[in-house]
Coordinates of C-alpha atoms in Angstrom, one line a residue:
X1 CA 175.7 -59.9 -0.1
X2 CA 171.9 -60.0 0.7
X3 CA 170.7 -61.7 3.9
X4 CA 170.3 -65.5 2.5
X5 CA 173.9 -65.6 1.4
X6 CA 175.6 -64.2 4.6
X7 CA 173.2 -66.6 6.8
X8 CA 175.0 -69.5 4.4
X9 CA 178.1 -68.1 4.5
X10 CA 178.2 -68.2 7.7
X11 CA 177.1 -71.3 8.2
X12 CA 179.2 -72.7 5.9
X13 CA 182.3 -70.6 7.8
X14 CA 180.3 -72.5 10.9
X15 CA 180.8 -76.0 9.7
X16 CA 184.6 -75.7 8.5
X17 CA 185.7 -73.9 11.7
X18 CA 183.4 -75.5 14.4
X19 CA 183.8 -74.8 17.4
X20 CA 184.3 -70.8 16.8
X21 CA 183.3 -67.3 18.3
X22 CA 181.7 -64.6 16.6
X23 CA 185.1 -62.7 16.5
X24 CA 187.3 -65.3 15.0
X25 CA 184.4 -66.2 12.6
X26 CA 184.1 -62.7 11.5
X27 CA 188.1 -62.4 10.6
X28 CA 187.8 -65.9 8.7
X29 CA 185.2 -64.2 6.4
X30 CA 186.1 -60.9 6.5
X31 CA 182.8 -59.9 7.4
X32 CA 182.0 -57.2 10.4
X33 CA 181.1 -58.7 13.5
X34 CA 177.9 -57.4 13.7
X35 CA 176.8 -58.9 10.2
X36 CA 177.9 -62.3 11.7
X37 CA 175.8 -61.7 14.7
X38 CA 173.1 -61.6 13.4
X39 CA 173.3 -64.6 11.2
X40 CA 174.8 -66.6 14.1
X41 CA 171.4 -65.5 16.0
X42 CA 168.9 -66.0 13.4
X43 CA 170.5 -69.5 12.4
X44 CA 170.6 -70.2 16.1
X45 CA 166.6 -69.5 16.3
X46 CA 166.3 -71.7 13.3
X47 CA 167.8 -74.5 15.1
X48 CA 170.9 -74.9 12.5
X49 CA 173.9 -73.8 14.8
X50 CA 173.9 -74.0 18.8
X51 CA 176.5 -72.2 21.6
X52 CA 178.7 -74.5 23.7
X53 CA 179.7 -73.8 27.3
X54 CA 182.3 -71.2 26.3
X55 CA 179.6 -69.3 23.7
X56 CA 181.4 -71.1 20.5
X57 CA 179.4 -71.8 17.7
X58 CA 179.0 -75.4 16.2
X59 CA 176.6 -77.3 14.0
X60 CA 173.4 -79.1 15.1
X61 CA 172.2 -82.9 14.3
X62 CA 170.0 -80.5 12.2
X63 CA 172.3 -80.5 9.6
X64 CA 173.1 -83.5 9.9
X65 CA 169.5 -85.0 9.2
X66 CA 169.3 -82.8 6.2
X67 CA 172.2 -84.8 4.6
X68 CA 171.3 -88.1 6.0
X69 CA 167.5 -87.1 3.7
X70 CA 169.4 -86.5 1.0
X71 CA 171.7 -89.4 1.0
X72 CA 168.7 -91.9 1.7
X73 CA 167.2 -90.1 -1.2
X74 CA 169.5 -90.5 -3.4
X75 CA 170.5 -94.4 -2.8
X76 CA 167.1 -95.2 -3.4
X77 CA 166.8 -93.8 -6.6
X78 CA 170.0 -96.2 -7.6
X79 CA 168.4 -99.2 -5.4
X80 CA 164.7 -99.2 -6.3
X81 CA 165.3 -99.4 -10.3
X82 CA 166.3 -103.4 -11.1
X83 CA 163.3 -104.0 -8.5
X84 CA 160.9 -102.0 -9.6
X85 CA 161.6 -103.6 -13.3
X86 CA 160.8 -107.1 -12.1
X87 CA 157.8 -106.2 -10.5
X88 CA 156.7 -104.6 -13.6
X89 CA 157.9 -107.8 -15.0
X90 CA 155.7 -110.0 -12.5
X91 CA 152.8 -107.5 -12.6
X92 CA 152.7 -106.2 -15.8
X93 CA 151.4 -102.6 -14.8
X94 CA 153.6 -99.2 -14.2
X95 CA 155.6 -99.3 -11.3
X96 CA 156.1 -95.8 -9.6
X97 CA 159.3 -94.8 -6.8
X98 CA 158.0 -91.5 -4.7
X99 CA 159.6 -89.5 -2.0
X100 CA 157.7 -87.5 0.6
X101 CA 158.3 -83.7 0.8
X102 CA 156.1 -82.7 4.0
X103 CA 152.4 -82.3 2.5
X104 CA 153.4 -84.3 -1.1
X105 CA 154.7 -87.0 -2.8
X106 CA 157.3 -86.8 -5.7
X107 CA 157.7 -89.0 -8.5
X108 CA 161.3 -89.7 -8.7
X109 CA 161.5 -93.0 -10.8
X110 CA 159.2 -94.8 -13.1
X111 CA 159.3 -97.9 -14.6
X112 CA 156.9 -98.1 -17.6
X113 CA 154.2 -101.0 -17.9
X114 CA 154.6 -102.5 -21.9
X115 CA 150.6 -102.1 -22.4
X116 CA 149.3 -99.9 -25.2
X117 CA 146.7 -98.6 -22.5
X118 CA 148.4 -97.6 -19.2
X119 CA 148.5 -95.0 -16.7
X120 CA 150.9 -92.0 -17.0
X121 CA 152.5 -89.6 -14.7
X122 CA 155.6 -87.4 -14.9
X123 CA 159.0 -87.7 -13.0
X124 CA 159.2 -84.4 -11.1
X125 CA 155.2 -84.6 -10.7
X126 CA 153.9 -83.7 -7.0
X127 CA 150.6 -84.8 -5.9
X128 CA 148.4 -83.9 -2.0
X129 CA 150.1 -87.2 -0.3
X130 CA 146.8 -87.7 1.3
X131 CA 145.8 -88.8 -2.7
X132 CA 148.0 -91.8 -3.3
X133 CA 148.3 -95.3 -2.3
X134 CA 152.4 -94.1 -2.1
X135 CA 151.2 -91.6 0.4
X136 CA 149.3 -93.2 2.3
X137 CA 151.7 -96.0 2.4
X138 CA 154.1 -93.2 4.1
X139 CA 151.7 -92.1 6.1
X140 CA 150.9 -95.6 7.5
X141 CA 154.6 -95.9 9.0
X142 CA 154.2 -92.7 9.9
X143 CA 152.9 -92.0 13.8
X144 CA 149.2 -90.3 13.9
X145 CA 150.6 -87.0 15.9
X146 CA 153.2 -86.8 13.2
X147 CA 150.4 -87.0 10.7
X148 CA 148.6 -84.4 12.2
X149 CA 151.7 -82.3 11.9
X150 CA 152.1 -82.7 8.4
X151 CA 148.7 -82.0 7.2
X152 CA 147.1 -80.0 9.4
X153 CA 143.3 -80.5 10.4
X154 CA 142.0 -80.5 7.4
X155 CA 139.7 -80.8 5.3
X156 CA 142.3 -81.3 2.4
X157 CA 142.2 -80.7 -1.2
X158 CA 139.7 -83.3 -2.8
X159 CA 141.8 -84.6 -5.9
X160 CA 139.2 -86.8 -7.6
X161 CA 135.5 -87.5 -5.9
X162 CA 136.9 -90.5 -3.7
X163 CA 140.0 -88.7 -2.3
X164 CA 139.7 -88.5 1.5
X165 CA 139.6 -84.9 2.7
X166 CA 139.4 -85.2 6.4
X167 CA 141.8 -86.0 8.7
X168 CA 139.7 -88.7 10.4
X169 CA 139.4 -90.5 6.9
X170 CA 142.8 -90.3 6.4
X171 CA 144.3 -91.4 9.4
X172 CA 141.9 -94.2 9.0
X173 CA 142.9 -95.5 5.6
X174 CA 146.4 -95.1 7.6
X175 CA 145.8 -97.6 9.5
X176 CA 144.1 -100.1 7.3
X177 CA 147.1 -99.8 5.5
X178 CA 149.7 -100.0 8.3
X179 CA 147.3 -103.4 9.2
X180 CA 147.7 -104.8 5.7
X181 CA 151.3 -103.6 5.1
X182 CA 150.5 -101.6 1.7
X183 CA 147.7 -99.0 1.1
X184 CA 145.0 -98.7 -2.1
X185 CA 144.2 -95.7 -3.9
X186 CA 140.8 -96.7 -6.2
X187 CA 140.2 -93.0 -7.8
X188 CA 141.9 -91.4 -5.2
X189 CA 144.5 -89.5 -7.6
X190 CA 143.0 -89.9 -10.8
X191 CA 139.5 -91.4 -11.9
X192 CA 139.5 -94.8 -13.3
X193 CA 143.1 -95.7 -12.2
X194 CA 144.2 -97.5 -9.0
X195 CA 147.4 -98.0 -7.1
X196 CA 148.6 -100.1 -4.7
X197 CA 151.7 -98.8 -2.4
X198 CA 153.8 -99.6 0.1
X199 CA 156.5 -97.9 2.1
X200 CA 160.6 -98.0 2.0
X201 CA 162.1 -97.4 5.3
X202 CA 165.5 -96.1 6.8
X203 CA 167.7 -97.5 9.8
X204 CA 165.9 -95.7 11.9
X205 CA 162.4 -97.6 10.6
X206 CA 161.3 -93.9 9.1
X207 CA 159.1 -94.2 5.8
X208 CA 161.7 -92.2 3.4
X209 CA 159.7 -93.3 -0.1
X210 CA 157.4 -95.6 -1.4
X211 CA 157.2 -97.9 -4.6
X212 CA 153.4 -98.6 -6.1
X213 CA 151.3 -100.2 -8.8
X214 CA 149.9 -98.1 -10.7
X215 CA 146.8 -99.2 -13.6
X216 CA 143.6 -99.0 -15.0
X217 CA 141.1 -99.7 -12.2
X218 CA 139.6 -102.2 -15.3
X219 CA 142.8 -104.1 -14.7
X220 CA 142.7 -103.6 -11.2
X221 CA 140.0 -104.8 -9.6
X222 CA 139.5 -105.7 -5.9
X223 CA 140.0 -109.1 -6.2
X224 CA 143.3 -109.2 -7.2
X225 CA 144.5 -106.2 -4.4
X226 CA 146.1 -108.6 -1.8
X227 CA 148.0 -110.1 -4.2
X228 CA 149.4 -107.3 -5.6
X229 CA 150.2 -105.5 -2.1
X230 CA 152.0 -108.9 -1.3
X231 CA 154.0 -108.3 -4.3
X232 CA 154.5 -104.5 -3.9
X233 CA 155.4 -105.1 -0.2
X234 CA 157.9 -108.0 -0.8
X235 CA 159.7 -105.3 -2.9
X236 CA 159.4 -102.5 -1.1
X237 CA 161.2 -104.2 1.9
X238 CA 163.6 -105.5 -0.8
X239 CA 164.7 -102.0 -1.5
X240 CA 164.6 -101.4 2.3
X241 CA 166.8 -104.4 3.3
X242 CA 169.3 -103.3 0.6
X243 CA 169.1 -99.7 2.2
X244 CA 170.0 -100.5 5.9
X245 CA 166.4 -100.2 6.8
X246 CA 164.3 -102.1 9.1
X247 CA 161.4 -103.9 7.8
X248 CA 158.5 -103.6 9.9
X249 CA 156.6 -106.5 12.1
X250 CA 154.7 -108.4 10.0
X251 CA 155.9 -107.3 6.7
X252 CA 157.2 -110.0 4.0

């Protein structure tokens, strides 16, 4: 077996038999000792695994996270589709349901606007998260240090001529959107199209997604923004409510 598949054999091996030694784990796989080691080591450097008092191997919250991700992941993509069809409905304009994956955003779920002229993106597409009003939304429940650790210092890819490519700029449009309770992308993503996010959280008030508004900046214009974050907000916290999440201060 190469080296990936014995580190997740043996954590697999971990998680069935927890708490276990490197000898008993070894005879449950029918691997050497030594091979085990090793695993048990590196996984343990990676933060996966962890020794007990009597140098037993067992799982760490780690793992746990992981799953909880997915699971939060996956119920919105069930939750988020009957409410992202009546915004659409209220709105009239594209409604988009993104994920964060460190540096991006994800397009998971789309709901399509009925105009003949309308913004399109891809389900599967990724985009810089520092580019979109569904990213910014994120990062706006999202603590500055943590911020920093997800994007670096900068400067970031410039997506369109009004994307914000330092960190300054971004942290700042952060917190205009944390203020307001939804962020705006005018031409941030892609010229002549604006979006208007706002962020779904978990139980533990972590930003897991975000739903936005997605149109024609010609249909968009600033006047109508606030209105449209209302909306976008009130159904964002919808999804979140339905999810277990908490809905921050101040939010609708």
């Amino acid at each position: 077996m190469s080296a990936v598949e014995v580190a997740f054999t043996v954590l697999e091996g971990v998680g069935v038999h927890q708490p276990i030694g490197v000898s008993a784990l070894a005879r449950e796989l029918g691997s050497t000792k030594s091979t085990v080691q090793r695993a048990l080591l590196q996984l343990g450097r990676l933060g996966w695994i962890e020794q007990d008092s009597s140098s037993s191997w067992r799982l760490t919250s780690k793992v746990l996270e992981l799953g909880a991700r997915f699971s939060a992941g996956a119920d919105v993509r069930v939750i988020a589709p009957p409410i992202m069809a009546e915004l659409r409905d209220a709105v009239g304009e594209t409604i988009h349901l993104s994920v964060a994956e460190g540096p991006w955003v994800v397009l998971v779920e789309k709901v399509e606007s009925g105009n003949p002229v309308r913004t399109y993106s891809a389900v599967g597409t990724r985009y810089p998260i520092h580019a979109t009003s569904a990213g910014l939304a994120i990062l706006s429940a999202t603590p500055p240090e943590a911020v920093r650790s997800i994007l670096g210092d900068g400067p970031f890819v410039g997506v369109t001529p009004e994307t914000p490519t330092e960190l300054a700029a971004v942290l700042e449009s952060a917190r205009q959107a944390e203020q307001l309770g939804y962020a705006v992308g005018a031409g941030t993503r892609h010229a002549e199209v604006t979006a208007i996010g706002a962020a779904i959280r978990n139980a533990a008030g972590q930003p897991i997604a975000a739903l936005s508004i997605s149109a024609p900046s010609s249909r968009m214009p600033q006047e109508v923004w606030a209105a449209y974050g209302a909306r976008v907000r009130a159904a964002a916290d919808r999804v979140t409510a339905r999810l277990g999440g908490v809905i921050a201060d101040g939010d609708a």
